[in-house]
Tab-separated table of C-alpha atoms in Angstrom:
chain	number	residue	atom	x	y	z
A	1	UNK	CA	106.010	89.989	117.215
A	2	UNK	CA	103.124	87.607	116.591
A	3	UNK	CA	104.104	85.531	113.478
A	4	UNK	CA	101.682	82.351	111.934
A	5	UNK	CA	104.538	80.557	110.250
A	6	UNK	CA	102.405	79.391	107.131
A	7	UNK	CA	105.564	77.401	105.177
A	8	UNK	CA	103.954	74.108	105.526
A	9	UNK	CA	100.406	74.694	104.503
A	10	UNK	CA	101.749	76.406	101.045
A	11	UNK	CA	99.768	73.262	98.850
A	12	UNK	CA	96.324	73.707	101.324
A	13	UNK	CA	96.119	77.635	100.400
A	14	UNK	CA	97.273	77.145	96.365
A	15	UNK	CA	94.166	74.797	96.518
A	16	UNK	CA	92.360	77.432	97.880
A	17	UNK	CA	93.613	80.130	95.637
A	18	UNK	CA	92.622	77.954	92.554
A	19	UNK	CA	88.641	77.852	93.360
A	20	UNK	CA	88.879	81.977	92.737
A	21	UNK	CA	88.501	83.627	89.444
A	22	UNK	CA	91.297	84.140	87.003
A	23	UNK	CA	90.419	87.672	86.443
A	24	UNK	CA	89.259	89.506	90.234
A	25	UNK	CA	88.395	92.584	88.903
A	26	UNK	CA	86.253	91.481	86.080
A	27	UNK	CA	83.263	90.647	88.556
A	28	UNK	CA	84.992	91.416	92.036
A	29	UNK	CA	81.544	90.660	93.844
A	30	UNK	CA	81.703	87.188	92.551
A	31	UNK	CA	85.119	86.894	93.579
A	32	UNK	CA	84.654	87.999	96.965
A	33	UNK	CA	81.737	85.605	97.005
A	34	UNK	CA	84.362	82.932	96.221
A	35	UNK	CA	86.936	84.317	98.760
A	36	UNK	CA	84.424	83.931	101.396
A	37	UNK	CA	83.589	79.985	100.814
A	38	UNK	CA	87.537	79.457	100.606
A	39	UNK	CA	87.680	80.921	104.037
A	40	UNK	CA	85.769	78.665	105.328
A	41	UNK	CA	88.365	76.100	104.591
A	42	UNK	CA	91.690	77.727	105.662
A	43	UNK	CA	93.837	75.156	107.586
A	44	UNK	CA	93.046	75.802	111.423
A	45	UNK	CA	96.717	76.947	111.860
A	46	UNK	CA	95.847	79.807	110.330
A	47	UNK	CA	92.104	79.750	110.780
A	48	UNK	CA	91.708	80.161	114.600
A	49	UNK	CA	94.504	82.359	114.924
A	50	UNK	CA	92.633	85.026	112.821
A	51	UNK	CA	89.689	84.574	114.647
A	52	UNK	CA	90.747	85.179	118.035
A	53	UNK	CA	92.357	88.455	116.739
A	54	UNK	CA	89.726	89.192	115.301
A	55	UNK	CA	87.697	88.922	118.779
A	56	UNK	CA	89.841	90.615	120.757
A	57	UNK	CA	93.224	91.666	118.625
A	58	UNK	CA	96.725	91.237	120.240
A	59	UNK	CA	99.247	93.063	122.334
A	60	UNK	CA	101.029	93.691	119.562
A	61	UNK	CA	98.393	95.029	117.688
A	62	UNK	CA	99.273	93.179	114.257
A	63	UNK	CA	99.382	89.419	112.658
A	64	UNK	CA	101.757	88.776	110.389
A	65	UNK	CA	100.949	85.514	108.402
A	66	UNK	CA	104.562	84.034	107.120
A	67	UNK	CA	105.109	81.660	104.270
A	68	UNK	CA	102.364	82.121	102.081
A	69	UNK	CA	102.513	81.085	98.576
A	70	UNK	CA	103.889	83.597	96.248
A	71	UNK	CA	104.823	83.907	92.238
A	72	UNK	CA	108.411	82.953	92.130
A	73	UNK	CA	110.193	86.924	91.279
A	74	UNK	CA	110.884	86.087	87.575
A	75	UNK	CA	107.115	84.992	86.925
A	76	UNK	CA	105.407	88.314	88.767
A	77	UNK	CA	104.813	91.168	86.121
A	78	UNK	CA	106.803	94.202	86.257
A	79	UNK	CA	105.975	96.087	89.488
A	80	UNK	CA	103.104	98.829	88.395
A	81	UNK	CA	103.984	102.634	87.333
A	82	UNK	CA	100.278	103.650	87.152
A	83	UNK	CA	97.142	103.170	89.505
A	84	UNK	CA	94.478	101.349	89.366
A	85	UNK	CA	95.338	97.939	88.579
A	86	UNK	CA	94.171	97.377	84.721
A	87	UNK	CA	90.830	95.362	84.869
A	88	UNK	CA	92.088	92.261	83.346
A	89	UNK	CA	95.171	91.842	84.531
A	90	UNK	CA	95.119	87.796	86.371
A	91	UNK	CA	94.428	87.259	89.985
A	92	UNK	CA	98.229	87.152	91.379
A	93	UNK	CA	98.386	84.872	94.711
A	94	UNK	CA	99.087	87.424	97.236
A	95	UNK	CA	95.458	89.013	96.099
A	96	UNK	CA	93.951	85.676	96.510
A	97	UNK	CA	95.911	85.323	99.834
A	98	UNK	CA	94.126	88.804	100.852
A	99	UNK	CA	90.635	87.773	99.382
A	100	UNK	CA	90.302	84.674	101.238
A	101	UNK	CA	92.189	86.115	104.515
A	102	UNK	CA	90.251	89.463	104.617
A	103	UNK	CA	87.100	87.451	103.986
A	104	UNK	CA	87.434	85.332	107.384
A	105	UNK	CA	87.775	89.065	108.770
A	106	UNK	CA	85.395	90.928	107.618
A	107	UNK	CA	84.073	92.876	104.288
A	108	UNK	CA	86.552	94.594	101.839
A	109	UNK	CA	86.201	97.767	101.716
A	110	UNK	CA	86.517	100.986	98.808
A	111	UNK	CA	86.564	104.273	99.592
A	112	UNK	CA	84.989	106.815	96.727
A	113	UNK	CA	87.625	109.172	96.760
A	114	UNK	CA	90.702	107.150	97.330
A	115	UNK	CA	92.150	104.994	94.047
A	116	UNK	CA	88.599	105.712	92.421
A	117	UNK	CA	86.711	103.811	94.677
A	118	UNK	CA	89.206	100.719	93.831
A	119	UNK	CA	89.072	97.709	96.375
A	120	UNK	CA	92.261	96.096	95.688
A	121	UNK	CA	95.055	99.169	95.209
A	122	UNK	CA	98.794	97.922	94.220
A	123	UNK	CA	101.320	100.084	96.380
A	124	UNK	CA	104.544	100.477	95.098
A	125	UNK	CA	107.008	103.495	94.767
A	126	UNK	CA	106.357	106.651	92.372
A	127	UNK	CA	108.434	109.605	92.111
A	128	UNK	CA	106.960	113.148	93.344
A	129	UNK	CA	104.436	111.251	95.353
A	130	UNK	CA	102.534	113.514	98.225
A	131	UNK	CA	104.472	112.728	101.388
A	132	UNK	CA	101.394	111.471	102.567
A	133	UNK	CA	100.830	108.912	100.357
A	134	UNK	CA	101.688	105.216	100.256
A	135	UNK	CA	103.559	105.872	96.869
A	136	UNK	CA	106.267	108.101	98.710
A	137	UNK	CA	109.307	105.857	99.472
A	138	UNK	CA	112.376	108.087	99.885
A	139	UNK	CA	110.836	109.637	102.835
A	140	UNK	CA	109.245	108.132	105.902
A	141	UNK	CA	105.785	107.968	105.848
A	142	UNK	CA	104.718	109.237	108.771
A	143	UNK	CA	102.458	107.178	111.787
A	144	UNK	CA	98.668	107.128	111.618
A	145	UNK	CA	95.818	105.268	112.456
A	146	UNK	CA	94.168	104.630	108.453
A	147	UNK	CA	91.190	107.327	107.699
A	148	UNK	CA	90.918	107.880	111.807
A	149	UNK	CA	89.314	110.921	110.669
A	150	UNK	CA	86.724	108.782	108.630
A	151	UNK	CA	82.962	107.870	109.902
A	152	UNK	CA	83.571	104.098	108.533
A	153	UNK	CA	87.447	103.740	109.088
A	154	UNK	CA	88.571	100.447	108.115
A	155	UNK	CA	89.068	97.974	111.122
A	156	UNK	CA	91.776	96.655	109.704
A	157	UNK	CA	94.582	97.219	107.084
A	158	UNK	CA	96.122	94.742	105.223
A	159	UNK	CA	99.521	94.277	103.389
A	160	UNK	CA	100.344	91.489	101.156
A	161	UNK	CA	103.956	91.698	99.635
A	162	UNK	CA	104.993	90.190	96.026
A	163	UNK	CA	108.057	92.122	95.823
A	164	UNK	CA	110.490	93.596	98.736
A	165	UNK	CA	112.614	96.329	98.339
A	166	UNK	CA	115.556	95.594	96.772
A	167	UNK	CA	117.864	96.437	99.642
A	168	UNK	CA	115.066	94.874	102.246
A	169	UNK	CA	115.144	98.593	104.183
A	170	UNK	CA	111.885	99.335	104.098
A	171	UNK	CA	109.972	98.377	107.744
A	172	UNK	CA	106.388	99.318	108.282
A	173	UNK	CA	106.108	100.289	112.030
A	174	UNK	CA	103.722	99.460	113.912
A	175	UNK	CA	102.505	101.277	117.730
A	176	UNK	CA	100.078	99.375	119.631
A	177	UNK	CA	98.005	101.449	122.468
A	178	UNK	CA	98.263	98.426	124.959
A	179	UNK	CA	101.485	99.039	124.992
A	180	UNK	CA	101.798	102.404	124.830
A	181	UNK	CA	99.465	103.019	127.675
A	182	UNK	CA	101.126	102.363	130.632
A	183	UNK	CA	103.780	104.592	129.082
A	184	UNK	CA	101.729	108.004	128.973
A	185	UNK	CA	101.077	109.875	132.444
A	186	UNK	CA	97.505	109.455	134.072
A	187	UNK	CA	96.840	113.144	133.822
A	188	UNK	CA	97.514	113.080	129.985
A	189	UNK	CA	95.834	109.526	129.213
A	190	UNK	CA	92.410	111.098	131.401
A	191	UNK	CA	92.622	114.549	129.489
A	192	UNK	CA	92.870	112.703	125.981
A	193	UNK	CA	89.931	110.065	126.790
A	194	UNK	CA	86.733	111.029	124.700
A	195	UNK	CA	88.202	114.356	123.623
A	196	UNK	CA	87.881	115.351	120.914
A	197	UNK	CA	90.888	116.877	118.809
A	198	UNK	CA	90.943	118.802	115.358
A	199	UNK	CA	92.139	116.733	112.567
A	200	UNK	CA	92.731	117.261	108.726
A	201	UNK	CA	92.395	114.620	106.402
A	202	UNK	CA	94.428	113.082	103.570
A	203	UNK	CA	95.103	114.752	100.180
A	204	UNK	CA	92.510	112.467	98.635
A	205	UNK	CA	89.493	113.210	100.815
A	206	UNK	CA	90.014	117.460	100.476
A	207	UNK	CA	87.528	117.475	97.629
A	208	UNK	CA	89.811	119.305	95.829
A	209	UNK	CA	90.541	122.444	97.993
A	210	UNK	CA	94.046	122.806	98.737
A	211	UNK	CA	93.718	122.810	102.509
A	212	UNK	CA	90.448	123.226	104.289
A	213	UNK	CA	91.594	122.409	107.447
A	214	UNK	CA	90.837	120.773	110.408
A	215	UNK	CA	87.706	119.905	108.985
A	216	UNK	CA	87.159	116.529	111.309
A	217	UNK	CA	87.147	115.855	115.050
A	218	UNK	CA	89.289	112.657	116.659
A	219	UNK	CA	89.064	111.297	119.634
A	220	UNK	CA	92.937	109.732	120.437
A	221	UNK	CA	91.613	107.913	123.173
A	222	UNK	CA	88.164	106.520	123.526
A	223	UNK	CA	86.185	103.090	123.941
A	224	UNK	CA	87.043	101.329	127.111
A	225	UNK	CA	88.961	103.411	129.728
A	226	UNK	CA	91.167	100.472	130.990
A	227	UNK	CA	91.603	99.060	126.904
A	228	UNK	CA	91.063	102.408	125.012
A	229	UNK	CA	90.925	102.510	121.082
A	230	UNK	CA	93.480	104.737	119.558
A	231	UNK	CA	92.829	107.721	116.971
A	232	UNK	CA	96.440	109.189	115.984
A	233	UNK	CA	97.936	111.382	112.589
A	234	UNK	CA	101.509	112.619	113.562
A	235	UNK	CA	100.926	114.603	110.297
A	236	UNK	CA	97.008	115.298	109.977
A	237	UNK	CA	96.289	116.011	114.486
A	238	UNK	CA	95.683	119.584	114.622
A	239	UNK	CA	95.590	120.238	118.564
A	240	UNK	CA	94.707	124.092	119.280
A	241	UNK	CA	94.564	123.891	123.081
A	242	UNK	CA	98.159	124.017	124.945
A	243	UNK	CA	96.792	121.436	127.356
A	244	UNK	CA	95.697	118.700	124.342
A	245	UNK	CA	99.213	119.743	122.290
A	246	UNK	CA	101.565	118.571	125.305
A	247	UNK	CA	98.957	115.498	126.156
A	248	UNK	CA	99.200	114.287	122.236
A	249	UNK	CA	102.885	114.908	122.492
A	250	UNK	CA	102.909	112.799	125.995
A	251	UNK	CA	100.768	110.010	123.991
A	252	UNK	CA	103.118	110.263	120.406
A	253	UNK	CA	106.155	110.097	123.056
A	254	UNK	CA	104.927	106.332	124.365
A	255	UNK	CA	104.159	105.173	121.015
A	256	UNK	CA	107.508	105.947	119.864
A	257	UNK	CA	108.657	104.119	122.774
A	258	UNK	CA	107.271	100.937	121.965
A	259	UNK	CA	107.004	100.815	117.950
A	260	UNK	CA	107.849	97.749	116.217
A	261	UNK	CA	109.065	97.021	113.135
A	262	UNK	CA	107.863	94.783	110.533
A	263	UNK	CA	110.570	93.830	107.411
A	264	UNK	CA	107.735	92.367	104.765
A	265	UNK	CA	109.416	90.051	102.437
A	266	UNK	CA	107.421	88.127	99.781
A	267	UNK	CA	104.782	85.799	100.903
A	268	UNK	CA	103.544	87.998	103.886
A	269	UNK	CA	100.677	89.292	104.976
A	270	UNK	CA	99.938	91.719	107.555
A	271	UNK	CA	97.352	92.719	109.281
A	272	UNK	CA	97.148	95.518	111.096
A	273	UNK	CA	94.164	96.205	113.780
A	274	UNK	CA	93.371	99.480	112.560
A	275	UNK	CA	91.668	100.604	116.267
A	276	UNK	CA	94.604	100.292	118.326
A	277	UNK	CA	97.407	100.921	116.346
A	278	UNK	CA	99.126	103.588	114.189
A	279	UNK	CA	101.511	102.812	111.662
A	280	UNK	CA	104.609	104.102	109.651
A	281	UNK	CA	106.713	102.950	106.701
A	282	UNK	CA	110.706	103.700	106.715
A	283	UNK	CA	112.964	105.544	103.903
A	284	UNK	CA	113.403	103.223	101.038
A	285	UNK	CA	115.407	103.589	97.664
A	286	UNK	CA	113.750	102.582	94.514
A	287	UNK	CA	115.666	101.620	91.431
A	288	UNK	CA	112.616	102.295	88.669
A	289	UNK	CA	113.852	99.013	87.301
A	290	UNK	CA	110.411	97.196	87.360
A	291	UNK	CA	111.541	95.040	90.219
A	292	UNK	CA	110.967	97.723	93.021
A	293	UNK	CA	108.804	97.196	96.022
A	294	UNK	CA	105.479	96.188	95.117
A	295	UNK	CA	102.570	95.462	98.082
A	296	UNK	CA	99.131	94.608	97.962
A	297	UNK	CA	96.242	96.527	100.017
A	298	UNK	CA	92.795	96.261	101.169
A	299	UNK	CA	90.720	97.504	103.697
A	300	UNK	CA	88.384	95.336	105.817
A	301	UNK	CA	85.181	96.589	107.898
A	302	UNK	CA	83.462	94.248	110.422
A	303	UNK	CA	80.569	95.029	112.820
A	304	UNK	CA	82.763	96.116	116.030
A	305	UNK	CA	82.977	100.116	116.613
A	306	UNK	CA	80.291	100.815	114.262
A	307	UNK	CA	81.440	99.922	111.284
A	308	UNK	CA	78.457	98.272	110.086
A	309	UNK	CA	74.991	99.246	110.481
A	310	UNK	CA	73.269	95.819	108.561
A	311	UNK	CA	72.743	94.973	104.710
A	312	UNK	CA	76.589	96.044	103.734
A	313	UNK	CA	78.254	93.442	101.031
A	314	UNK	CA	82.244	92.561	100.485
A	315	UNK	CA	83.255	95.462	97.888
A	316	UNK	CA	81.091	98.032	98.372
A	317	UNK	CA	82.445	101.740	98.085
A	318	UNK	CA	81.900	104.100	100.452
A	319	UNK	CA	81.633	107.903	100.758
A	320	UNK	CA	83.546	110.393	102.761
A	321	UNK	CA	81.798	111.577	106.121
A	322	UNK	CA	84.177	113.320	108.269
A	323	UNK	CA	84.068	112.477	112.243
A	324	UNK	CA	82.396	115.026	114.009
């Protein structure tokens, strides 16, 4: 597991958290602007870490920053019922935490038709959530690489947590493809490389049709040959050919083999390398007491794989294009 133990440098990043605006989502350019001149100040502990994986990423395939400041649990407001996030509701530190992070990344990220085009979404439990959605908590939440079946997938994913669960069960998994590699036979690993699999997509990106199928192509494997980049929905892969159903099986196998898993308590933040990894989040039982479970999420894009084409700015919102 690669953890940045961030206890001591709790003072440095409060400082840093104090030059944003009160109020994020009143002018989030401007705050973003502001996020990005704090990053340029993170402590090097933390600083040079984050860029090396964001150079070249990790075996692991996550970083999990430790420590951070957080509201004490009596001072946080009652974890949120409803989405989005009210417009004036005060910047809480684990958003600062992800603007000034997520800035030394890359750009934050909204998708049109996911949380209204929202950059910042709050994820916490709700009952009769989708089983694909974040909100579900009483079953697992299956693996998947974020949007792999979007044109400008995030590069990474990022969790901030303000609240655990309240029995500390809930793990988000995490499979890296360095790792599983070596794991999945040569004749399978060669057969999924630059092929190109049916895939749905997520509930939000149907455009309101019930289920219109497979309507994108992923590649599982692709990239570099000897460090491929991984595109993988246990639920949403929709492989038609016998020889790409038992090679997908061979690959979900490995990954299985080598997940890890991640217990987020308050004052992480994780960030998950959204090319080489799928993910998962465990069974968890909420208590609807206002205290349950509450994370924080953004997306990040930077200019590797294509995620950038020139003239994109921190918080814009993007439309869906399905991969082809």
């Amino acid at each position: 597991m690669t953890v940045i133990d961030c206890s001591e440098l709790r003072d440095e990043l409060l400082e840093l958290a104090s030059r944003l605006p009160a109020v994020p989502r009143a002018d989030l350019p401007a705050f973003l602007k502001a996020a990005k001149e704090a990053s340029g100040d993170l402590p090097p502990a933390i600083a040079e870490p984050l860029d090396a994986f964001n150079v070249s990423g990790n075996e692991d395939g996550y970083l999990l920053l430790r420590g951070l400041p957080v509201e004490p649990r009596e001072q946080l407001p009652r974890t949120p019922e409803s989405t989005p996030a009210p417009t004036e509701r005060p910047l809480l530190t684990m958003e600062a935490m992800l603007g000034i992070v997520g800035r030394r990344l890359g750009l934050h990220t909204g998708y049109k038709e996911l949380r209204s085009g929202t950059v910042y979404h709050d994820v916490y439990p709700s009952p009769g959530a989708h089983h694909l959605s974040s909100e579900t908590s009483e079953t697992l939440l299956e693996f998947h690489t974020e949007m792999a079946y979007h044109q400008l997938q995030p590069n990474y994913v990022m969790l901030a947590c303000s609240r655990a669960d309240h029995e500390r069960k809930a793990a988000t998994l995490v499979g890296s493809v360095r790792k599983a590699l070596p794991l999945v036979p040569e004749g399978f690993r060669s057969h999924l490389f630059d092929r190109k699999v049916p895939c749905c997509v997520d509930v939000a990106f149907r455009g309101g049709v019930e289920d219109p199928g497979a309507i994108a192509q992923v590649k599982p494997l692709y990239g570099d040959p000897d460090d491929p980049l991984l595109g993988y929905d246990r639920e949403l892969l929709a492989p038609e050919d016998p020889r790409d159903v038992e090679a997908v099986e061979a690959l979900s196998k490995a990954l299985d083999e080598i997940t890890e898993a991640v217990y987020l308590i308050p004052g992480d933040v994780l960030i998950v390398d959204n090319f080489r990894t799928t993910h998962a989040r465990t069974p968890f039982t909420p208590r609807w007491d206002g205290a349950d479970r509450w994370l924080h999420r953004v997306y990040i894009r930077t200019d590797r794989f294509g995620q950038l084409s020139g003239g994109e700015h921190a918080g814009d919102v993007v439309t869906f294009t399905p991969r082809a």
